[in-house]
């Protein structure tokens, strides 16, 4: 919730937080339980002017309601705390007072607009195709991978086809071919091969598939897919749930993770301020294509969140998100044109 006000229980209050304040912490109330912030504002607005409604945390089920006057908060707490609320389908609310915390310095890069269309980001080589597969095809793909064994990493599960990606060395062994890509992928491969007007110079043949399963709240550390391991483009199909993907281009050379498994064990990666930061919303069943500059020069990153803020909407992530990442294994030297971001040049 970067850039939003921060609240906490008042100091000196009892266990119920009974110290008067114009701000209320409201549990069992929020987008995750089907109650929008507009509805919350209307319900609590009966007791006085509401200055703002904010997510209290990443659950999506707890909310902060801020009044202009302390007396309004007191009236609302007395009328609604612990009682069924008719305007909220009889939902019982649990309310305590809350106080605004001093804000810490906010870095320029702490907030970023989340685009819905790749063209808005103006990153060469970045394309997003909505509804790339149907809901029925999505379920068939999920069933197919769930019928096959998973490998466990620190925070997620993976499957590899064609070639295995070795996270310890961040590369593939081209001498160890696992076989052709599975038949359940045929509808995706056929659609990729017939994509119109993206980049006629691209050879759309792929020979490696990595399937990642992300539990709710688990993201992916900022990284560039290893230049020496894969050539050309990257396709990433999002299934089962949405997420936000951020892109970072560093102004002074590249920042490369030496050990991806170590980086994934942390909640996030070291703070680097000299970069341009952009973000896009990836809905379920969408296909993301990274080629050229987007693939070779921009780090991509999935924040470790349980909810995402997209414009004025709060979107709760699904219990799982599954991505199909399709690539072509490199068999020759890298000629990407971005040597400062290339592991083979270091």
JSON list of N, CA and C in Angstrom, two decimals, residues 170-206:
[
{"chain": "A", "resi": 170, "resn": "UNK", "atom": "N", "xyz": [21.47, -20.69, -13.26]},
{"chain": "A", "resi": 170, "resn": "UNK", "atom": "CA", "xyz": [20.64, -19.81, -14.10]},
{"chain": "A", "resi": 170, "resn": "UNK", "atom": "C", "xyz": [20.91, -20.08, -15.58]},
{"chain": "A", "resi": 171, "resn": "UNK", "atom": "N", "xyz": [20.88, -21.35, -15.96]},
{"chain": "A", "resi": 171, "resn": "UNK", "atom": "CA", "xyz": [21.12, -21.71, -17.35]},
{"chain": "A", "resi": 171, "resn": "UNK", "atom": "C", "xyz": [20.53, -23.08, -17.63]},
{"chain": "A", "resi": 172, "resn": "UNK", "atom": "N", "xyz": [20.61, -23.51, -18.88]},
{"chain": "A", "resi": 172, "resn": "UNK", "atom": "CA", "xyz": [20.14, -24.83, -19.27]},
{"chain": "A", "resi": 172, "resn": "UNK", "atom": "C", "xyz": [21.31, -25.64, -19.80]},
{"chain": "A", "resi": 173, "resn": "UNK", "atom": "N", "xyz": [21.18, -26.94, -19.69]},
{"chain": "A", "resi": 173, "resn": "UNK", "atom": "CA", "xyz": [22.17, -27.85, -20.28]},
{"chain": "A", "resi": 173, "resn": "UNK", "atom": "C", "xyz": [21.59, -28.31, -21.60]},
{"chain": "A", "resi": 174, "resn": "UNK", "atom": "N", "xyz": [22.10, -27.76, -22.69]},
{"chain": "A", "resi": 174, "resn": "UNK", "atom": "CA", "xyz": [21.54, -28.06, -24.01]},
{"chain": "A", "resi": 174, "resn": "UNK", "atom": "C", "xyz": [21.75, -29.52, -24.42]},
{"chain": "A", "resi": 175, "resn": "UNK", "atom": "N", "xyz": [22.64, -30.23, -23.71]},
{"chain": "A", "resi": 175, "resn": "UNK", "atom": "CA", "xyz": [22.87, -31.65, -24.03]},
{"chain": "A", "resi": 175, "resn": "UNK", "atom": "C", "xyz": [21.82, -32.56, -23.40]},
{"chain": "A", "resi": 176, "resn": "UNK", "atom": "N", "xyz": [21.02, -32.01, -22.48]},
{"chain": "A", "resi": 176, "resn": "UNK", "atom": "CA", "xyz": [20.00, -32.80, -21.80]},
{"chain": "A", "resi": 176, "resn": "UNK", "atom": "C", "xyz": [18.62, -32.38, -22.28]},
{"chain": "A", "resi": 177, "resn": "UNK", "atom": "N", "xyz": [18.22, -32.96, -23.39]},
{"chain": "A", "resi": 177, "resn": "UNK", "atom": "CA", "xyz": [16.91, -32.66, -23.98]},
{"chain": "A", "resi": 177, "resn": "UNK", "atom": "C", "xyz": [15.86, -33.56, -23.34]},
{"chain": "A", "resi": 178, "resn": "UNK", "atom": "N", "xyz": [14.79, -32.97, -22.82]},
{"chain": "A", "resi": 178, "resn": "UNK", "atom": "CA", "xyz": [13.75, -33.74, -22.14]},
{"chain": "A", "resi": 178, "resn": "UNK", "atom": "C", "xyz": [12.69, -34.29, -23.09]},
{"chain": "A", "resi": 179, "resn": "UNK", "atom": "N", "xyz": [12.78, -33.93, -24.36]},
{"chain": "A", "resi": 179, "resn": "UNK", "atom": "CA", "xyz": [11.79, -34.37, -25.33]},
{"chain": "A", "resi": 179, "resn": "UNK", "atom": "C", "xyz": [11.00, -33.21, -25.89]},
{"chain": "A", "resi": 180, "resn": "UNK", "atom": "N", "xyz": [10.07, -33.53, -26.76]},
{"chain": "A", "resi": 180, "resn": "UNK", "atom": "CA", "xyz": [9.24, -32.50, -27.39]},
{"chain": "A", "resi": 180, "resn": "UNK", "atom": "C", "xyz": [8.29, -31.88, -26.37]},
{"chain": "A", "resi": 181, "resn": "UNK", "atom": "N", "xyz": [7.80, -30.71, -26.69]},
{"chain": "A", "resi": 181, "resn": "UNK", "atom": "CA", "xyz": [6.84, -30.06, -25.80]},
{"chain": "A", "resi": 181, "resn": "UNK", "atom": "C", "xyz": [5.55, -30.88, -25.76]},
{"chain": "A", "resi": 182, "resn": "UNK", "atom": "N", "xyz": [4.85, -30.90, -24.62]},
{"chain": "A", "resi": 182, "resn": "UNK", "atom": "CA", "xyz": [3.70, -31.79, -24.44]},
{"chain": "A", "resi": 182, "resn": "UNK", "atom": "C", "xyz": [2.53, -31.45, -25.35]},
{"chain": "A", "resi": 183, "resn": "UNK", "atom": "N", "xyz": [1.74, -32.46, -25.65]},
{"chain": "A", "resi": 183, "resn": "UNK", "atom": "CA", "xyz": [0.61, -32.29, -26.56]},
{"chain": "A", "resi": 183, "resn": "UNK", "atom": "C", "xyz": [-0.46, -31.35, -26.01]},
{"chain": "A", "resi": 184, "resn": "UNK", "atom": "N", "xyz": [-0.57, -31.24, -24.66]},
{"chain": "A", "resi": 184, "resn": "UNK", "atom": "CA", "xyz": [-1.61, -30.37, -24.12]},
{"chain": "A", "resi": 184, "resn": "UNK", "atom": "C", "xyz": [-1.35, -28.90, -24.45]},
{"chain": "A", "resi": 185, "resn": "UNK", "atom": "N", "xyz": [-0.14, -28.60, -24.95]},
{"chain": "A", "resi": 185, "resn": "UNK", "atom": "CA", "xyz": [0.21, -27.23, -25.29]},
{"chain": "A", "resi": 185, "resn": "UNK", "atom": "C", "xyz": [-0.12, -26.88, -26.74]},
{"chain": "A", "resi": 186, "resn": "UNK", "atom": "N", "xyz": [-0.66, -27.81, -27.49]},
{"chain": "A", "resi": 186, "resn": "UNK", "atom": "CA", "xyz": [-0.82, -27.63, -28.93]},
{"chain": "A", "resi": 186, "resn": "UNK", "atom": "C", "xyz": [-1.65, -26.40, -29.30]},
{"chain": "A", "resi": 187, "resn": "UNK", "atom": "N", "xyz": [-2.73, -26.13, -28.55]},
{"chain": "A", "resi": 187, "resn": "UNK", "atom": "CA", "xyz": [-3.58, -24.98, -28.90]},
{"chain": "A", "resi": 187, "resn": "UNK", "atom": "C", "xyz": [-2.81, -23.67, -28.70]},
{"chain": "A", "resi": 188, "resn": "UNK", "atom": "N", "xyz": [-1.95, -23.62, -27.68]},
{"chain": "A", "resi": 188, "resn": "UNK", "atom": "CA", "xyz": [-1.15, -22.42, -27.43]},
{"chain": "A", "resi": 188, "resn": "UNK", "atom": "C", "xyz": [-0.10, -22.24, -28.52]},
{"chain": "A", "resi": 189, "resn": "UNK", "atom": "N", "xyz": [0.59, -23.33, -28.87]},
{"chain": "A", "resi": 189, "resn": "UNK", "atom": "CA", "xyz": [1.64, -23.25, -29.89]},
{"chain": "A", "resi": 189, "resn": "UNK", "atom": "C", "xyz": [1.07, -22.87, -31.24]},
{"chain": "A", "resi": 190, "resn": "UNK", "atom": "N", "xyz": [-0.09, -23.39, -31.56]},
{"chain": "A", "resi": 190, "resn": "UNK", "atom": "CA", "xyz": [-0.72, -23.06, -32.85]},
{"chain": "A", "resi": 190, "resn": "UNK", "atom": "C", "xyz": [-1.08, -21.58, -32.90]},
{"chain": "A", "resi": 191, "resn": "UNK", "atom": "N", "xyz": [-1.58, -21.06, -31.78]},
{"chain": "A", "resi": 191, "resn": "UNK", "atom": "CA", "xyz": [-1.96, -19.65, -31.74]},
{"chain": "A", "resi": 191, "resn": "UNK", "atom": "C", "xyz": [-0.73, -18.75, -31.82]},
{"chain": "A", "resi": 192, "resn": "UNK", "atom": "N", "xyz": [0.35, -19.16, -31.17]},
{"chain": "A", "resi": 192, "resn": "UNK", "atom": "CA", "xyz": [1.59, -18.37, -31.24]},
{"chain": "A", "resi": 192, "resn": "UNK", "atom": "C", "xyz": [2.12, -18.31, -32.67]},
{"chain": "A", "resi": 193, "resn": "UNK", "atom": "N", "xyz": [2.10, -19.43, -33.36]},
{"chain": "A", "resi": 193, "resn": "UNK", "atom": "CA", "xyz": [2.67, -19.49, -34.71]},
{"chain": "A", "resi": 193, "resn": "UNK", "atom": "C", "xyz": [1.90, -18.66, -35.71]},
{"chain": "A", "resi": 194, "resn": "UNK", "atom": "N", "xyz": [0.64, -18.32, -35.38]},
{"chain": "A", "resi": 194, "resn": "UNK", "atom": "CA", "xyz": [-0.18, -17.55, -36.32]},
{"chain": "A", "resi": 194, "resn": "UNK", "atom": "C", "xyz": [-0.42, -16.12, -35.85]},
{"chain": "A", "resi": 195, "resn": "UNK", "atom": "N", "xyz": [0.37, -15.64, -34.89]},
{"chain": "A", "resi": 195, "resn": "UNK", "atom": "CA", "xyz": [0.19, -14.27, -34.41]},
{"chain": "A", "resi": 195, "resn": "UNK", "atom": "C", "xyz": [0.47, -13.27, -35.53]},
{"chain": "A", "resi": 196, "resn": "UNK", "atom": "N", "xyz": [-0.44, -12.35, -35.79]},
{"chain": "A", "resi": 196, "resn": "UNK", "atom": "CA", "xyz": [-0.24, -11.39, -36.88]},
{"chain": "A", "resi": 196, "resn": "UNK", "atom": "C", "xyz": [0.44, -10.10, -36.43]},
{"chain": "A", "resi": 197, "resn": "UNK", "atom": "N", "xyz": [1.29, -9.56, -37.25]},
{"chain": "A", "resi": 197, "resn": "UNK", "atom": "CA", "xyz": [1.77, -8.18, -37.14]},
{"chain": "A", "resi": 197, "resn": "UNK", "atom": "C", "xyz": [2.42, -7.82, -35.81]},
{"chain": "A", "resi": 198, "resn": "UNK", "atom": "N", "xyz": [3.10, -8.76, -35.17]},
{"chain": "A", "resi": 198, "resn": "UNK", "atom": "CA", "xyz": [3.83, -8.39, -33.95]},
{"chain": "A", "resi": 198, "resn": "UNK", "atom": "C", "xyz": [5.25, -8.00, -34.32]},
{"chain": "A", "resi": 199, "resn": "UNK", "atom": "N", "xyz": [5.95, -8.87, -34.95]},
{"chain": "A", "resi": 199, "resn": "UNK", "atom": "CA", "xyz": [7.31, -8.57, -35.41]},
{"chain": "A", "resi": 199, "resn": "UNK", "atom": "C", "xyz": [7.67, -9.64, -36.42]},
{"chain": "A", "resi": 200, "resn": "UNK", "atom": "N", "xyz": [7.68, -9.26, -37.68]},
{"chain": "A", "resi": 200, "resn": "UNK", "atom": "CA", "xyz": [7.90, -10.25, -38.74]},
{"chain": "A", "resi": 200, "resn": "UNK", "atom": "C", "xyz": [9.30, -10.84, -38.69]},
{"chain": "A", "resi": 201, "resn": "UNK", "atom": "N", "xyz": [10.22, -10.21, -37.94]},
{"chain": "A", "resi": 201, "resn": "UNK", "atom": "CA", "xyz": [11.58, -10.74, -37.86]},
{"chain": "A", "resi": 201, "resn": "UNK", "atom": "C", "xyz": [11.69, -11.85, -36.83]},
{"chain": "A", "resi": 202, "resn": "UNK", "atom": "N", "xyz": [10.65, -12.05, -36.02]},
{"chain": "A", "resi": 202, "resn": "UNK", "atom": "CA", "xyz": [10.72, -13.07, -34.98]},
{"chain": "A", "resi": 202, "resn": "UNK", "atom": "C", "xyz": [10.52, -14.46, -35.54]},
{"chain": "A", "resi": 203, "resn": "UNK", "atom": "N", "xyz": [11.37, -15.36, -35.12]},
{"chain": "A", "resi": 203, "resn": "UNK", "atom": "CA", "xyz": [11.15, -16.78, -35.37]},
{"chain": "A", "resi": 203, "resn": "UNK", "atom": "C", "xyz": [10.37, -17.31, -34.18]},
{"chain": "A", "resi": 204, "resn": "UNK", "atom": "N", "xyz": [9.11, -17.64, -34.37]},
{"chain": "A", "resi": 204, "resn": "UNK", "atom": "CA", "xyz": [8.22, -17.96, -33.26]},
{"chain": "A", "resi": 204, "resn": "UNK", "atom": "C", "xyz": [8.30, -19.42, -32.82]},
{"chain": "A", "resi": 205, "resn": "UNK", "atom": "N", "xyz": [9.35, -20.12, -33.20]},
{"chain": "A", "resi": 205, "resn": "UNK", "atom": "CA", "xyz": [9.52, -21.50, -32.75]},
{"chain": "A", "resi": 205, "resn": "UNK", "atom": "C", "xyz": [10.01, -21.50, -31.30]},
{"chain": "A", "resi": 206, "resn": "UNK", "atom": "N", "xyz": [9.36, -22.30, -30.45]},
{"chain": "A", "resi": 206, "resn": "UNK", "atom": "CA", "xyz": [9.77, -22.43, -29.05]},
{"chain": "A", "resi": 206, "resn": "UNK", "atom": "C", "xyz": [10.10, -23.90, -28.77]}
]
